Amino acid sequence: MDRVVYMDHASTTPTDPEVVAVMLPWMSEQFGNPSTMYSLGLRGAKVVQNARESIAHTINADPEEIYFTSGGTEADNWAILGVADAHSKKGRHLITSTIEHHAVLESMEYLEKRGCEITRVPVDGGGLIDPEEVRRALRPDTVLVSIMYANNEIGTIEPIADIGRITREAGVLFHVDAVQAAGKLPLDVEELGVDMLSMSAHKFYGPKGVGLMYLRKRTRVTPLLHGGGQERGRRAGTTNVPGIVGMAKALELADNRMAEDAVREAALRDRLWEGLSAGIEAIHLNGDPVRRLPGNLNVRLDGIEGESMVLMLDMEGICVSSGSACTTGSLEPSHVLLAIGIPAEHAHGSLRATLGRSTTTEDVDHFIKVFPPIVDRLRQMSPIWCENCVCKQRN
Amino acid sequence: MDRVVYMDHASTTPTDPEVVAVMLPWMSEQFGNPSTMYSLGLRGAKVVQNARESIAHTINADPEEIYFTSGGTEADNWAILGVADAHSKKGRHLITSTIEHHAVLESMEYLEKRGCEITRVPVDGGGLIDPEEVRRALRPDTVLVSIMYANNEIGTIEPIADIGRITREAGVLFHVDAVQAAGKLPLDVEELGVDMLSMSAHKFYGPKGVGLMYLRKRTRVTPLLHGGGQERGRRAGTTNVPGIVGMAKALELADNRMAEDAVREAALRDRLWEGLSAGIEAIHLNGDPVRRLPGNLNVRLDGIEGESMVLMLDMEGICVSSGSACTTGSLEPSHVLLAIGIPAEHAHGSLRATLGRSTTTEDVDHFIKVFPPIVDRLRQMSPIWCENCVCKQRN
Amino acid sequence: MYSELVMEHFRNPRNIGVIENADGVGEVGNPQCGDMMRITIKVKDDILEDIKFQTLGCGAAVATSSMVTEMAKGKKLDEAMDITNQAVAEALGGLPPAKMHCSNLAADGLQAAIKDYRARHKA
Amino acid sequence: MYSELVMEHFRNPRNIGVIENADGVGEVGNPQCGDMMRITIKVKDDILEDIKFQTLGCGAAVATSSMVTEMAKGKKLDEAMDITNQAVAEALGGLPPAKMHCSNLAADGLQAAIKDYRARHKA
Ligand SMILES: Cc1ncc(COP(=O)(O)O)c(C=O)c1O
Ligand SMILES: Cc1ncc(COP(=O)(O)O)c(C=O)c1O
């Protein structure tokens, strides 16, 4: 089986060859450290500044509001731990949702164990947050609201601008995990009313190991990485010039083709869903049918377990995920699926296909063709799925 | 001036083309996320595991004791903040030296502001730490000793194995910042008796934005980056496969040619020092004349300031540094030079040349040729240097 | 992540199905945990003449189920009772650490089936 | 990091040196801070006829010294007194933020020299 049908773009994406091409000169030739005073280093400083300006322009921010990090996880951790530390005199209450990425949820838990109070606002059956829930959760001692722009599992797009209006009115800092949204949805930090925003380059065809935090001017936040004075003293560590150059290029490319990609991916995603739901019984859509990322499909299948589907699809060259990629190895059902009200046994039977730039109609049709027999096979060997037995009614 | 004579290898190094070559396949083609279950991702997991084994073998550790990070700064921060947090019940006293890198010193200061007590053991005039000073600084509530293997400014190599015996005897955890030593000095975590050790790939001809922490089995340390379960739950963030593959290759290459490089670089460094001290008056060596990294030369020149030398040498195509790279922009004199007893005015007049693989005899001779006239010129315009005036005696 | 042998058993599981009028039935795990297995056995002269399984679960769950049926088939009941989850994992060349516990229930399922048989045939 | 104009002044500083028998001398900064400057002036009819500098310091320190001598030469003392460090930095097309304060003393040096001249010639 040589054909590879990659449908796990929410997990990571291939680095665009055009992105690799702009990175290469900064690796072995123009390798100077931007924190130095000689031309070789200053050229690195210049290209990093250009990257900063290009990214800032894309999200309607000032270049000095862009801070480069090692990825989305670092940016999320920094925003949450940094604000909690810098504003601990004001209060120790933070607000988030039940469907955030682990990078946010685990940072919140870390704080909770150290005496902070965390309110996790619930979501509806499609994964949508009601901005009024955020308003109700606000307290005089609230120092941060952290809500994701788009969910990594079910693709639900949250009403960030509405929440931004509420936090701004209340004078509370607002962090947005835009790791899944970046490169897919328009990001305008003014329109969204956010104070902090995280991105990770490898999610939009950029390199792994680099990301950024947008940090609104005059926002107080304690550094997460202490050391050299890089990033205006707020994020230490030798500047990853090739990574930053690659990320800026990747965001530029994504921004240019955003609308086009969205239409194409949504059409393919809908074709996939129609094909699968026509060919398979007892298959259900997870998440909001409309307010979701264009390439995201998340389904559950009665009577089977996710990993076995993933393994069998892999034998057909199809790459999909049975939940959040980083929780593989854990046997916990996805917290996102539980949060939208899906029972554990169905959460275990869920599958996420996330389409991307490389996805073709042939890919989708291949999936539609090979998946039903796999489902049949797994259901045949399932003790909770049998054509005639009582247990079927249970499901 | 087209010739470039790069003599700032302590700041960063070019990524070896062989290293770039092994990274490339993992960027756009084999780009799968190692935390997934399909073959594309599992191939990434496998190559990361191979990298882990190769690195572990080089430093005489177990593969499960290697944790990948975004660089030396993250590893240093993690070791210090993570141990302080995990062992706060035992005590809140930490020991370090006065000449550590900012990544260590600033982490210590962060803790100090939050109620920890920090002892900074002094160094001698060459930058050497006396292990007995560490022993004397130990207290029942000491939770960590963090000492660098080799200094980034003056290249002094510290008696790590001796300190390791002392910390082990006392049952205190020992962290070593080996960022400057990795790839240049043999590292055997057993012989050195260390519990934690930091490296940064770009210092040994590997890529920027990736590093590692060696963490001895059963060492309790709170994560610095919370989130997905990567690195066995201890360091979250999507695995930087190309970076890790590149780092492992770079360490392997460095390890293979270590002895050879050391002899060559030391000879060139000595030639440089002899040439400069023969051609320039009032030039002095900073740091230990013997126990120092092979490629490191650090000198001070009466009556002139460092940056102006750096800028003038850059006009001749020579890249050197006037102090620790990451403190450029700061006007503070180097804390390392102050710690070895050099007065501020002479610290400002110091210059670091760090030789590396690319350095040739011609490079060294070019330096020896162009530097004296620069020194003359700067001294001529210096208000504290004049052939006949009284101020000369002051210096 | 999985060894070749585990994947081989996952791809071509042995002894899938349900024995009609089985002499014993064992059920372990539950769908909430994502892993569940039903083992049916046919016993003749204190020997496991036939054994079949149905499994809902991950690769490890399927492979261990398949492996335990292979290991047990033809064995005396007492011998079969001695098969441990650990032994099944070893026969498969090991399992990933995360899968050692939750998805390694096959021997428990077999033991449950034998106990069921013994309970039914105690008289 | 530095603008082209700053680098041009650094590479080719104007009016380097010491005026013998100067009418006024100004010294600012100190070697401990890594930045020090000495300005000597020659005054005729209340006009800065000549001005020279010596500077120990970074690129910004040298360039601002050079620039201030250019700006002041030929000016009336009162006019020269009005030259600010800010104005020098602007004339150079700006300085990096970190250098705005410590390495931007040239106007102070000039003022010190003029004050020295006035003190000496008060009588
Ligand atoms: C919504 C969201 N936030 C944060 C992250 C963390 O990003 P990274 O793994 O690149 O650090 C991810 C992806 O893993 C994500 O999908
Ligand atoms: C001794 C030492 N420790 C730590 C670091 C930090 O490493 P990095 O900048 O790669 O994070 C450096 C280099 O900058 C260093 O020289």
PDB file of C-alpha atoms and ligand atoms in Angstrom, chain A residues 237-238, chain B residues 71-73 76 101 148 152 177 179-180 200 202-203, ligand 2:
ATOM      1  CA  GLY A 237      16.862  31.575  24.495  1.00  0.00           C
ATOM      2  CA  THR A 238      18.972  31.929  21.357  1.00  0.00           C
TER       3      THR A 238
ATOM      4  CA  GLY B  71      17.182  24.607  23.835  1.00  0.00           C
ATOM      5  CA  GLY B  72      19.613  25.155  26.649  1.00  0.00           C
ATOM      6  CA  THR B  73      17.626  27.952  28.223  1.00  0.00           C
ATOM      7  CA  ASP B  76      18.282  25.176  32.531  1.00  0.00           C
ATOM      8  CA  HIS B 101      24.870  31.732  32.223  1.00  0.00           C
ATOM      9  CA  MET B 148      28.185  24.920  34.597  1.00  0.00           C
ATOM     10  CA  ASN B 152      30.592  30.634  27.833  1.00  0.00           C
ATOM     11  CA  ASP B 177      24.734  23.395  32.380  1.00  0.00           C
ATOM     12  CA  VAL B 179      25.703  23.910  26.886  1.00  0.00           C
ATOM     13  CA  GLN B 180      29.261  25.028  26.143  1.00  0.00           C
ATOM     14  CA  SER B 200      21.679  23.136  23.202  1.00  0.00           C
ATOM     15  CA  HIS B 202      23.110  24.989  17.926  1.00  0.00           C
ATOM     16  CA  LYS B 203      26.266  25.211  20.000  1.00  0.00           C
TER      17      LYS B 203
HETATM   18  C1  LIG E   2      26.515  28.170  29.194  1.00  0.00           C
HETATM   19  C2  LIG E   2      25.231  28.426  28.485  1.00  0.00           C
HETATM   20  N1  LIG E   2      24.072  28.025  29.060  1.00  0.00           N
HETATM   21  C3  LIG E   2      22.892  28.210  28.464  1.00  0.00           C
HETATM   22  C4  LIG E   2      22.782  28.825  27.239  1.00  0.00           C
HETATM   23  C5  LIG E   2      21.429  28.997  26.632  1.00  0.00           C
HETATM   24  O1  LIG E   2      21.269  28.217  25.478  1.00  0.00           O
HETATM   25  P1  LIG E   2      20.195  28.632  24.372  1.00  0.00           P
HETATM   26  O2  LIG E   2      20.413  30.085  24.098  1.00  0.00           O
HETATM   27  O3  LIG E   2      20.506  27.787  23.218  1.00  0.00           O
HETATM   28  O4  LIG E   2      18.846  28.394  24.944  1.00  0.00           O
HETATM   29  C6  LIG E   2      23.973  29.271  26.599  1.00  0.00           C
HETATM   30  C7  LIG E   2      23.979  29.953  25.293  1.00  0.00           C
HETATM   31  O5  LIG E   2      23.309  30.900  24.991  1.00  0.00           O
HETATM   32  C8  LIG E   2      25.208  29.061  27.236  1.00  0.00           C
HETATM   33  O6  LIG E   2      26.357  29.460  26.678  1.00  0.00           O
END
